[in-house]
PDB file of C-alpha atoms in Angstrom:
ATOM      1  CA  UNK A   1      37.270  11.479  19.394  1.00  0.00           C
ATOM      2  CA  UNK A   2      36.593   7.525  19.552  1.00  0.00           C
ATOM      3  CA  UNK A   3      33.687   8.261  17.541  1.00  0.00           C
ATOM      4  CA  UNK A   4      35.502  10.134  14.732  1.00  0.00           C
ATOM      5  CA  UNK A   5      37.842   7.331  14.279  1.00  0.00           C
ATOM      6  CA  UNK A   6      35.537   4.654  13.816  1.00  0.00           C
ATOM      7  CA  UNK A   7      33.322   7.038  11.794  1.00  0.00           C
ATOM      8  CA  UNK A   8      32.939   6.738   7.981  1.00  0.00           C
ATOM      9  CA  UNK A   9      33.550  10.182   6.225  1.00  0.00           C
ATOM     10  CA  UNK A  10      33.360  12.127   8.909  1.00  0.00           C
ATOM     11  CA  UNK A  11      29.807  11.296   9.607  1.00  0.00           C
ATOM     12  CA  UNK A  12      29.860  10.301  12.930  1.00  0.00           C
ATOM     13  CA  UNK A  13      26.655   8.010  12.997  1.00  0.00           C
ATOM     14  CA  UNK A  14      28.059   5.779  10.431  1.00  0.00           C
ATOM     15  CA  UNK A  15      30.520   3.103  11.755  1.00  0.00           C
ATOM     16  CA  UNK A  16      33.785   2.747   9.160  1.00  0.00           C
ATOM     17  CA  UNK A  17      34.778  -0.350   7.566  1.00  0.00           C
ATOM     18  CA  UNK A  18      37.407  -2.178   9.361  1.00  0.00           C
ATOM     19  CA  UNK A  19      36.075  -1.273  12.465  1.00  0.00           C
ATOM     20  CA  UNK A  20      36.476  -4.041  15.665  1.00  0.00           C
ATOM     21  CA  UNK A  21      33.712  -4.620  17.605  1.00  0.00           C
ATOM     22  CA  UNK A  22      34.095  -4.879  21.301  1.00  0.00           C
ATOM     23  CA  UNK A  23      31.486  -7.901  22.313  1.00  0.00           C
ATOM     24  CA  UNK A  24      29.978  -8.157  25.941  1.00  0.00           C
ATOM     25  CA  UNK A  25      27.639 -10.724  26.744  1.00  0.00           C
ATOM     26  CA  UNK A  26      24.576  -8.472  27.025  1.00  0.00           C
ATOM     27  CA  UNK A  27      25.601  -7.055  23.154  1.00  0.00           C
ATOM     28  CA  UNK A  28      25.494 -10.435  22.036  1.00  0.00           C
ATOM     29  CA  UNK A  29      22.491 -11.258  23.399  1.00  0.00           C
ATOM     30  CA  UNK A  30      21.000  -8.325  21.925  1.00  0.00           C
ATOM     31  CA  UNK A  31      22.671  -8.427  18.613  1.00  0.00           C
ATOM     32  CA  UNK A  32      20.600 -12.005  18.505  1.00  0.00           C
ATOM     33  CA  UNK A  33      17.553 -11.167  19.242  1.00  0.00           C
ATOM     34  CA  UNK A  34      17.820  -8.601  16.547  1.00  0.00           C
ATOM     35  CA  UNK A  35      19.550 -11.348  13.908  1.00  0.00           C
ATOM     36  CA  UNK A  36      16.479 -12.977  14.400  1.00  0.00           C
ATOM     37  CA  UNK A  37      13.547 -10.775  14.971  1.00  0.00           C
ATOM     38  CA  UNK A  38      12.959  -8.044  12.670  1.00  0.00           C
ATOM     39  CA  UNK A  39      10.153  -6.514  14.170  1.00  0.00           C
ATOM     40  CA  UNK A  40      11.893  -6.253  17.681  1.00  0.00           C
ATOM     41  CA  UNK A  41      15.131  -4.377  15.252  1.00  0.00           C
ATOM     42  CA  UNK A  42      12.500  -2.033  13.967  1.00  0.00           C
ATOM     43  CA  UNK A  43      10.382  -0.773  16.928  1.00  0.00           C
ATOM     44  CA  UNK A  44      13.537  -0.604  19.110  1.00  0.00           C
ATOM     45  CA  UNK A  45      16.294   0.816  17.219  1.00  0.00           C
ATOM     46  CA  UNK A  46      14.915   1.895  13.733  1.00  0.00           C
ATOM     47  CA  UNK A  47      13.805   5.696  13.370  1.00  0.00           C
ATOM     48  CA  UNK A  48      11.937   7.790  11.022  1.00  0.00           C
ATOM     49  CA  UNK A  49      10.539  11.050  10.304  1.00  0.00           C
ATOM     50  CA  UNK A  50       7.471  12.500  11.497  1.00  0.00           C
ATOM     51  CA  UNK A  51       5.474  15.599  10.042  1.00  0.00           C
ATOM     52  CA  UNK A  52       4.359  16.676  13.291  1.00  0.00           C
ATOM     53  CA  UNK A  53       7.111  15.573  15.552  1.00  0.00           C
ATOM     54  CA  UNK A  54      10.254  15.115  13.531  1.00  0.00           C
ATOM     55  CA  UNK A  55      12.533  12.450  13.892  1.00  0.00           C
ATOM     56  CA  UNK A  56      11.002   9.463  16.393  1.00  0.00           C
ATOM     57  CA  UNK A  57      10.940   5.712  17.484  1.00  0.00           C
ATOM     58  CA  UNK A  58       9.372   3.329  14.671  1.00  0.00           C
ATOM     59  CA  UNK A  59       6.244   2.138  16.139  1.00  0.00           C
ATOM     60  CA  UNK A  60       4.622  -0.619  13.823  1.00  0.00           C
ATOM     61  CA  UNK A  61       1.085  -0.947  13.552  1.00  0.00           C
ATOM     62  CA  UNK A  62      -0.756  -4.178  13.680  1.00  0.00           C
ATOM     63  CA  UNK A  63      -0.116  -4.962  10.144  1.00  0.00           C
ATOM     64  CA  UNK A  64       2.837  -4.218   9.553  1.00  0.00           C
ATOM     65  CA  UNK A  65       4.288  -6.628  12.506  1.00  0.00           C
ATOM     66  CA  UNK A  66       2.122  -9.332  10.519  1.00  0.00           C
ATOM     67  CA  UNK A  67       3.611  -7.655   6.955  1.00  0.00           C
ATOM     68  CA  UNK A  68       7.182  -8.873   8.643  1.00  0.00           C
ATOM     69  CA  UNK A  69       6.359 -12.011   9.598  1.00  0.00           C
ATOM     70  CA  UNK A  70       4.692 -12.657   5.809  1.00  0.00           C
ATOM     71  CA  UNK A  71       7.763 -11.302   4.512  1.00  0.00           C
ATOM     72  CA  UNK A  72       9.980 -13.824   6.216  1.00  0.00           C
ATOM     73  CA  UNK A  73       7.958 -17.285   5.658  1.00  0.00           C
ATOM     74  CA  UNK A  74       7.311 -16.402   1.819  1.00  0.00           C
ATOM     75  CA  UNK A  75       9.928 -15.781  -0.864  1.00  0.00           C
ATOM     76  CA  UNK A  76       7.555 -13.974  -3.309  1.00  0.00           C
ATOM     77  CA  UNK A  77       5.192 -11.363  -1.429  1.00  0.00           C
ATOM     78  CA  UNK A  78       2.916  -8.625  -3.454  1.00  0.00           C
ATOM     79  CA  UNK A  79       1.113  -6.158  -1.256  1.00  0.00           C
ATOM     80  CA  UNK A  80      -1.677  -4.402  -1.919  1.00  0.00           C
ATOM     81  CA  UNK A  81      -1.672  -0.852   0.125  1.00  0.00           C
ATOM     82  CA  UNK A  82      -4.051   1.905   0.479  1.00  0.00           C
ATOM     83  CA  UNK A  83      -2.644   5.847  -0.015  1.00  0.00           C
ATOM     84  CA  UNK A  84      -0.010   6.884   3.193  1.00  0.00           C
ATOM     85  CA  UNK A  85      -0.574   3.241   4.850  1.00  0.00           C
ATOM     86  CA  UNK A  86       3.278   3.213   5.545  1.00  0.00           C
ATOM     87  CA  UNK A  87       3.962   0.127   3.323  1.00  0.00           C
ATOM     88  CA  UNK A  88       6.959   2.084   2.039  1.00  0.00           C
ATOM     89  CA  UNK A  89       8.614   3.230   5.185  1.00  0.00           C
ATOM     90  CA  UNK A  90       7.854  -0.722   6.744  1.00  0.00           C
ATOM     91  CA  UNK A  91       9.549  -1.928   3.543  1.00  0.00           C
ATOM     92  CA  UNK A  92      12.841   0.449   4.024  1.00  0.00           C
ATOM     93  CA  UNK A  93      12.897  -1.222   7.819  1.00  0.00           C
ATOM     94  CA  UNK A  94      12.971  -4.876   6.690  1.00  0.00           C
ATOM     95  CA  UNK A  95      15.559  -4.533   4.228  1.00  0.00           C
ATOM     96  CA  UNK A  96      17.852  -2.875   5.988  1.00  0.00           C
ATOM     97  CA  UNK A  97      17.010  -5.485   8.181  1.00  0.00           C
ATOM     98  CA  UNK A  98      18.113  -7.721   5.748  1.00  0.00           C
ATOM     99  CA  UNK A  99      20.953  -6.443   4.539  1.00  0.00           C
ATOM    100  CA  UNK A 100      22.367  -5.860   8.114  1.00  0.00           C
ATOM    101  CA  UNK A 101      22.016  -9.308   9.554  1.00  0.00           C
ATOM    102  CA  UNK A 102      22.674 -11.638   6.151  1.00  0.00           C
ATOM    103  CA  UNK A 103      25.868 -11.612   4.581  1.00  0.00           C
ATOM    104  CA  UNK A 104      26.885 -11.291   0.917  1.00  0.00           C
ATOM    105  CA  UNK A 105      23.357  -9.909  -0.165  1.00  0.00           C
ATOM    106  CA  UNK A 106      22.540  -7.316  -2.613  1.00  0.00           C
ATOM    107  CA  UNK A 107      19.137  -5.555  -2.400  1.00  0.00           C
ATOM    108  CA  UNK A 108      17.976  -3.785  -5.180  1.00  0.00           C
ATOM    109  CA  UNK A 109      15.181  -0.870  -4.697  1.00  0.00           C
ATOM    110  CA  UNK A 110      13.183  -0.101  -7.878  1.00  0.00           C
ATOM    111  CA  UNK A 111      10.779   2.214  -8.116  1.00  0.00           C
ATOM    112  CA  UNK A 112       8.780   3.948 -10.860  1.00  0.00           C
ATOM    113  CA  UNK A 113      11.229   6.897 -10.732  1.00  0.00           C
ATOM    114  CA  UNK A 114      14.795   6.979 -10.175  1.00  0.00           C
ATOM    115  CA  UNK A 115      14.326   9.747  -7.769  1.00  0.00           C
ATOM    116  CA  UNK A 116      11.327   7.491  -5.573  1.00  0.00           C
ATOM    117  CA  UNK A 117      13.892   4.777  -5.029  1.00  0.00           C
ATOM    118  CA  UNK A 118      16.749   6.843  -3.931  1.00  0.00           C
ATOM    119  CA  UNK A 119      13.870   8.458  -1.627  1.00  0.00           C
ATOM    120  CA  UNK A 120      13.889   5.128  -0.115  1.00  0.00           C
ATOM    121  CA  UNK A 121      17.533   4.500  -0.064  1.00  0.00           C
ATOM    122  CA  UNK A 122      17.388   7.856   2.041  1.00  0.00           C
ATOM    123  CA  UNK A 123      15.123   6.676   4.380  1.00  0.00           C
ATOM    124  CA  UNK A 124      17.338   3.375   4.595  1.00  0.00           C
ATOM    125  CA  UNK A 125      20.529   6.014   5.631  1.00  0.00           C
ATOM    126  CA  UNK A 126      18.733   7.422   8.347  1.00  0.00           C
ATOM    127  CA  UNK A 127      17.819   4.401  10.167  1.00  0.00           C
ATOM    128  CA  UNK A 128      21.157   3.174   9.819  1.00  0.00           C
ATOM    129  CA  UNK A 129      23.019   6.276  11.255  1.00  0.00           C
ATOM    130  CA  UNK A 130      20.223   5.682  14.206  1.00  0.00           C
ATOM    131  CA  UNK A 131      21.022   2.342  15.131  1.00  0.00           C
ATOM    132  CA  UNK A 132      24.257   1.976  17.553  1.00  0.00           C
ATOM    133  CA  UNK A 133      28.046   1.087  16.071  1.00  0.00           C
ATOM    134  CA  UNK A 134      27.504  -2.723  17.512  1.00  0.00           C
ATOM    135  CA  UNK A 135      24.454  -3.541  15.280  1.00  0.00           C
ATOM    136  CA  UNK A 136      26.208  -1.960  12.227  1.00  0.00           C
ATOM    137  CA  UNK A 137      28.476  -3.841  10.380  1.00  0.00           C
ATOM    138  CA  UNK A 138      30.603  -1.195   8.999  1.00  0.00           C
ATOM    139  CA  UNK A 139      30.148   0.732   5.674  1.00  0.00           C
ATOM    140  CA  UNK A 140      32.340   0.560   2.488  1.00  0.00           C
ATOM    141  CA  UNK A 141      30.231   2.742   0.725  1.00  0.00           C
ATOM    142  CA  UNK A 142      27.203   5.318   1.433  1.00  0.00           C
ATOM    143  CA  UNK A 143      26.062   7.216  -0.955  1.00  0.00           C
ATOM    144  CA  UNK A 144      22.763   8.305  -3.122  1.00  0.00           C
ATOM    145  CA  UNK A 145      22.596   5.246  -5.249  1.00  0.00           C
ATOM    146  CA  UNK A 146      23.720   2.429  -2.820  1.00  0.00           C
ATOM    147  CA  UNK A 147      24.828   1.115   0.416  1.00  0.00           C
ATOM    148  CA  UNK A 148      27.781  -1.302   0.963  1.00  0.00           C
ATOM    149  CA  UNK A 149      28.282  -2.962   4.438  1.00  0.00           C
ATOM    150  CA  UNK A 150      31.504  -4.970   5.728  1.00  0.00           C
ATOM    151  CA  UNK A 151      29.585  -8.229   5.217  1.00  0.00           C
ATOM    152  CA  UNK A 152      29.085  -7.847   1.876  1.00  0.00           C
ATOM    153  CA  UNK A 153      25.670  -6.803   1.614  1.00  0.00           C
ATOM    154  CA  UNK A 154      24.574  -3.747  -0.503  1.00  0.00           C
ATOM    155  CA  UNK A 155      21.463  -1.830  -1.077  1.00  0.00           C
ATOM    156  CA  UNK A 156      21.003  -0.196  -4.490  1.00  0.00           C
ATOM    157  CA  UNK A 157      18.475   1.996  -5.880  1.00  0.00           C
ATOM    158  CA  UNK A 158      17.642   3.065  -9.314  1.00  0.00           C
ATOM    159  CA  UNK A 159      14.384   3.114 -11.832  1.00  0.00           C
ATOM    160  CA  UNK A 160      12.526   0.205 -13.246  1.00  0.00           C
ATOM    161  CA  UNK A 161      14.061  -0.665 -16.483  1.00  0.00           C
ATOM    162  CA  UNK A 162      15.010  -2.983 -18.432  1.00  0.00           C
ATOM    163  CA  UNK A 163      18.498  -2.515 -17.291  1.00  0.00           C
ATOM    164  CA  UNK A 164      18.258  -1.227 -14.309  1.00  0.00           C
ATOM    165  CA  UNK A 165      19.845  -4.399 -12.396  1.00  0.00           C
ATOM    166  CA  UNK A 166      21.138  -6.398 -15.622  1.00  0.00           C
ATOM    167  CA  UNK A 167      24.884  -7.689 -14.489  1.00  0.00           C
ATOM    168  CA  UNK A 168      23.914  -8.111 -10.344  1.00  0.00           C
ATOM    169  CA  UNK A 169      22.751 -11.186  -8.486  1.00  0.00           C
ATOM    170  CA  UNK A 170      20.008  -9.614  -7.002  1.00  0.00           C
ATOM    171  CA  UNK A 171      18.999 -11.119  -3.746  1.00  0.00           C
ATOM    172  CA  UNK A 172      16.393  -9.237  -2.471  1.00  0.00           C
ATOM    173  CA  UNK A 173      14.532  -7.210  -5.241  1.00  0.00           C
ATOM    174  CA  UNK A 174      11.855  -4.427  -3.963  1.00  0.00           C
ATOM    175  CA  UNK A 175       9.281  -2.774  -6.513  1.00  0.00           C
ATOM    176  CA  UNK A 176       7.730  -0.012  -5.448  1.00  0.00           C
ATOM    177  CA  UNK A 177       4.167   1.813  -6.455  1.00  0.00           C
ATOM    178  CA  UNK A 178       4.762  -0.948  -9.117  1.00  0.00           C
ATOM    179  CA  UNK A 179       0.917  -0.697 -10.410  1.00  0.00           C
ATOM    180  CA  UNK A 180       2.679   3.040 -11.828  1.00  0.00           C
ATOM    181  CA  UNK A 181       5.594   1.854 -13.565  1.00  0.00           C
ATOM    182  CA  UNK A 182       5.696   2.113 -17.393  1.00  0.00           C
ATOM    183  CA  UNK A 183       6.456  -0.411 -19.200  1.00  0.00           C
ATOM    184  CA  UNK A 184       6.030  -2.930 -16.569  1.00  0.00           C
ATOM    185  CA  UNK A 185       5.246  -6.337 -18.318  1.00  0.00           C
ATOM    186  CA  UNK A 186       8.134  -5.576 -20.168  1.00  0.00           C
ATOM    187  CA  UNK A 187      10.424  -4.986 -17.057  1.00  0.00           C
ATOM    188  CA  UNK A 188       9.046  -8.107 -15.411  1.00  0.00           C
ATOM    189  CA  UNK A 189       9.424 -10.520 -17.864  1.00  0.00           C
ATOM    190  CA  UNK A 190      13.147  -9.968 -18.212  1.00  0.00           C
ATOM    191  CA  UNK A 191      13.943  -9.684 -14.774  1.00  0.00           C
ATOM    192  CA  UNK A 192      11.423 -12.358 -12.380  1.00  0.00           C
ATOM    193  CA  UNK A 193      13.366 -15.052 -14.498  1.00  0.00           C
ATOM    194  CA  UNK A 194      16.609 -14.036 -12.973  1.00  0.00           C
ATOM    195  CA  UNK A 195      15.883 -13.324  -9.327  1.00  0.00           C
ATOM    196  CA  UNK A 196      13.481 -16.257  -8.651  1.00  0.00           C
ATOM    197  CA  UNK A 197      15.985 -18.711 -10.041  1.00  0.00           C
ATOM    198  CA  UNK A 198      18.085 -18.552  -6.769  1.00  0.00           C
ATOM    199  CA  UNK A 199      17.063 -20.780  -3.763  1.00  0.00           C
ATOM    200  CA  UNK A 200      16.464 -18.405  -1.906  1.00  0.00           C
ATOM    201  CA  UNK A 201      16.252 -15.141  -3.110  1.00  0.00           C
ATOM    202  CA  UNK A 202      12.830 -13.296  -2.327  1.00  0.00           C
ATOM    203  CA  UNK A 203      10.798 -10.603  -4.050  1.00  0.00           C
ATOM    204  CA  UNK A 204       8.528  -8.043  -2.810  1.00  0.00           C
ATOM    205  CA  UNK A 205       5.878  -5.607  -5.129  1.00  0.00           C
ATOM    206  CA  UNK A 206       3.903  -3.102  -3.339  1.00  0.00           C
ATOM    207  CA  UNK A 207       1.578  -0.389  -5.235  1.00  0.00           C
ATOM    208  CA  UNK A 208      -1.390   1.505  -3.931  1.00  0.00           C
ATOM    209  CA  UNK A 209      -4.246   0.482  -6.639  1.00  0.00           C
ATOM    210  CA  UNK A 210      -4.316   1.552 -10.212  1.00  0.00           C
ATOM    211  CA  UNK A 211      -6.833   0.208 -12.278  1.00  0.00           C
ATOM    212  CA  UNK A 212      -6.678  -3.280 -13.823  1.00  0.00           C
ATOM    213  CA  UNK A 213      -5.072  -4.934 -16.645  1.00  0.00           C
ATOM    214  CA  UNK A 214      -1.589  -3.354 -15.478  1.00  0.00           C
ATOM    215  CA  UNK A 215       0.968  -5.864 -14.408  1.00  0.00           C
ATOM    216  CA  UNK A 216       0.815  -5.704 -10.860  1.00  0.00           C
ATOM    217  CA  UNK A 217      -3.067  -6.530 -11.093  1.00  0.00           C
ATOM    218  CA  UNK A 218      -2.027  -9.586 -12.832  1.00  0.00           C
ATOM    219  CA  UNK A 219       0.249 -10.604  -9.914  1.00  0.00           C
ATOM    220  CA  UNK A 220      -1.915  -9.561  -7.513  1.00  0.00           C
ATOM    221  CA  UNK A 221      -4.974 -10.769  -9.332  1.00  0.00           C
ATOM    222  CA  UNK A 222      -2.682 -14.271  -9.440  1.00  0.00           C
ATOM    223  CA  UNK A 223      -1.764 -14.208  -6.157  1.00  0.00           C
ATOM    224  CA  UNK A 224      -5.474 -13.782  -4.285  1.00  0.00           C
ATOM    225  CA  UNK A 225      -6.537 -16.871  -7.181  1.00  0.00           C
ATOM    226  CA  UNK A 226      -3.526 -18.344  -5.972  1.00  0.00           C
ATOM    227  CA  UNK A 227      -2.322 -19.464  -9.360  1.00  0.00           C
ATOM    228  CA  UNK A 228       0.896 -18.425  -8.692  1.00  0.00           C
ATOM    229  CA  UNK A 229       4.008 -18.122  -6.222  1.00  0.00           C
ATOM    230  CA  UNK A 230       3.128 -14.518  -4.668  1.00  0.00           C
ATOM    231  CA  UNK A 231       1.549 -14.570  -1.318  1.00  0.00           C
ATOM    232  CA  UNK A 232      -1.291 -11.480  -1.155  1.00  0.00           C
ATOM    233  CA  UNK A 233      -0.700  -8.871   1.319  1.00  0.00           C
ATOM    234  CA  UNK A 234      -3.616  -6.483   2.034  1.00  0.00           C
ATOM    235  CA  UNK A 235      -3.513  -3.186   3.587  1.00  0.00           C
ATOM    236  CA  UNK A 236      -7.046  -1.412   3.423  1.00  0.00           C
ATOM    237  CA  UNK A 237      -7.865   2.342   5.413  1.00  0.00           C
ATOM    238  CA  UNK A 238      -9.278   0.613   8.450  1.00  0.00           C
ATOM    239  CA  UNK A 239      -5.961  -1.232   9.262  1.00  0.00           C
ATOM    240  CA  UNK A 240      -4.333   2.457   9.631  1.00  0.00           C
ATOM    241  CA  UNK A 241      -4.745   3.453  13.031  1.00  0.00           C
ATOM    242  CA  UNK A 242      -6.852   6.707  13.710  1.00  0.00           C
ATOM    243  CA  UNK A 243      -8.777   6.365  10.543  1.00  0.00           C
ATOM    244  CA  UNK A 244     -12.388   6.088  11.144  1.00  0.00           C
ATOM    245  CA  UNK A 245     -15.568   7.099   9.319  1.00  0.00           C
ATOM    246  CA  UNK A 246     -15.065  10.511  10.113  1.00  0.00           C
ATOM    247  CA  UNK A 247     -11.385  10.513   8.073  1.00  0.00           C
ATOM    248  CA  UNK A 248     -13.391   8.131   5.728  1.00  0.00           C
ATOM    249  CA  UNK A 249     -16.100  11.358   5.633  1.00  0.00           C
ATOM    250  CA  UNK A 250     -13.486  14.551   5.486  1.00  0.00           C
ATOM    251  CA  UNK A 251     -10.989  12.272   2.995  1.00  0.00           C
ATOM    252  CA  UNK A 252     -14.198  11.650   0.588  1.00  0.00           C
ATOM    253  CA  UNK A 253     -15.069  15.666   0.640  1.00  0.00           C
ATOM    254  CA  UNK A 254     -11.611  17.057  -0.364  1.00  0.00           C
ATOM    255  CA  UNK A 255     -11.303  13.981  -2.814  1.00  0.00           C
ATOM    256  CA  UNK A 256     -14.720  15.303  -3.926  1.00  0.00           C
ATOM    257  CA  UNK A 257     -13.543  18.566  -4.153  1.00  0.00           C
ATOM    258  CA  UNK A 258      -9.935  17.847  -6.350  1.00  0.00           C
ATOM    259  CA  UNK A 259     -11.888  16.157  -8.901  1.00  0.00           C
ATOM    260  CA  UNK A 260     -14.174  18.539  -9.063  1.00  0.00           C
ATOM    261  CA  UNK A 261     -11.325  21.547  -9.704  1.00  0.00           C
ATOM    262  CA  UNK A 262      -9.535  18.982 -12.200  1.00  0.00           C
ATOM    263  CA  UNK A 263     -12.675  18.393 -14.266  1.00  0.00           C
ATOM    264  CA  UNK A 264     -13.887  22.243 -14.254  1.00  0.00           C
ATOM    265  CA  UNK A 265     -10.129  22.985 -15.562  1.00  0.00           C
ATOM    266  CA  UNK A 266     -10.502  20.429 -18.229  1.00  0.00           C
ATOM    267  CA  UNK A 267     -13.514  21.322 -19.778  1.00  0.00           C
ATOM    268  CA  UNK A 268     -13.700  24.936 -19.072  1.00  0.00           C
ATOM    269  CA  UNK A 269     -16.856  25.089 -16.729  1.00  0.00           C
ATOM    270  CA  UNK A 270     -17.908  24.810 -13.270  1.00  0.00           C
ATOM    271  CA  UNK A 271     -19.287  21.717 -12.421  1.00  0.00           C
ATOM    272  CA  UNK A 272     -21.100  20.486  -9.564  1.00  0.00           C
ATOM    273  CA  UNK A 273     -19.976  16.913  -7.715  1.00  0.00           C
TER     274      UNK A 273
END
């Protein structure tokens, strides 16, 4: 009954707004450590889902724990991922990280399709309604486009466009798959001005690869020269855990084997790869 009260909409892994927090000093103590640790907040209380096992624990690789700590010491971060690395899912963890623990914050997930970034915001949802009542700090709104806490903090989502975030004080701005997005010089140039220009504000771009000449080769490209403000972040198939040169092997083969039906389809013949 306690929990439908403090519940928000009747969902009751969502704490309310309004709600008061009974403090002990072990909750304090905790809530700290979290405040200040992100990576201790993820493994211990974030969750995600699984294809084999379902819903589970967040255990960070390697990288990612050192993706966190880059993340925190550098205000403009571009990472550079190989395919199902978990860049996107580590990403989701940090800024609801974020959000959580700083006040009066607005986070704003792009991605190359409206329907990848509210994905994400998803993904944000269910590690909140995972986390206990006493590290949430209540929710004004929760729905498929954004996230509003008591504190003042919000998560949005929506495409990369021109427009997509004109009117907000973006704090936090996320691109995703960003190497994808169409029209993407024309995006950046209109927005980077705007977020950068706060103290503090921070950007992070993550993509898997996509050729060059697209503008998150440029940053990237920028970045590794170090001719400009981006820190690189690099994620290669070795960093992944369980990937070896046998996955390297059987990954090559049915790579192999796709480009070989997409070619045959294109021109009308069999082909041999």
């Amino acid at each position: 009954m306690l929990n439908e009260i403090q519940s928000y909409l009747g969902n009751p892994n969502v704490k309310k707004d309004g709600v008061l927090q009974e403090w002990t000093p072990d909750l304090v103590k905790e809530y700290k450590r979290c405040m200040e640790d992100p990576v201790y907040f993820a493994q211990k209380y974030c969750k995600v889902i699984s294809l084999d096992e379902g819903l589970v624990p967040f255990h960070l690789y390697p990288y990612q724990k050192k993706m966190f700590k880059q993340f925190e010491e550098n205000r403009f971060n571009v990472v550079l991922a190989c395919r199902q690395s978990g860049k996107s899912i580590s990403a989701c963890a940090y800024l609801l990280w974020y959000a959580l623990f700083n006040s009066e914050k607005t986070v704003a997930v792009l991605a190359n399709k409206g329907a990848t970034s509210r994905e994400m915001l998803s993904r944000v949802t269910l590690m909140l309604e995972n986390i206990p009542f006493f590290l949430q700090p209540g929710s004004k709104t929760l729905n498929k486009g954004s996230l509003e806490f008591s504190n003042n903090s919000r998560v949005v989502a929506s495409a990369t466009s021109g427009s997509s975030i004109r009117g907000l004080s973006v704090n936090l701005l996320y691109l995703d798959e960003f190497a994808f997005v169409e029209k993407a010089s024309e995006f950046y140039t209109s927005t980077y001005p705007v977020v950068s220009a706060g103290k503090d504000t921070k950007i992070i771009v993550t993509s898997t690869a996509n050729g060059i000449g697209n503008t998150f080769y440029n940053i990237w490209q920028g970045a590794v020269q170090g001719v400009n403000e981006f820190k690189p972040f690099r994620v290669d198939w070795w960093d992944v855990p369980g990937r070896d040169e046998k996955w390297k092997e059987s990954t090559a083969k049915v790579n192999a084997s796709q480009i070989k039906i997409a070619v045959s389809k294109v021109l009308g013949i069999e082909i041999d790869i």
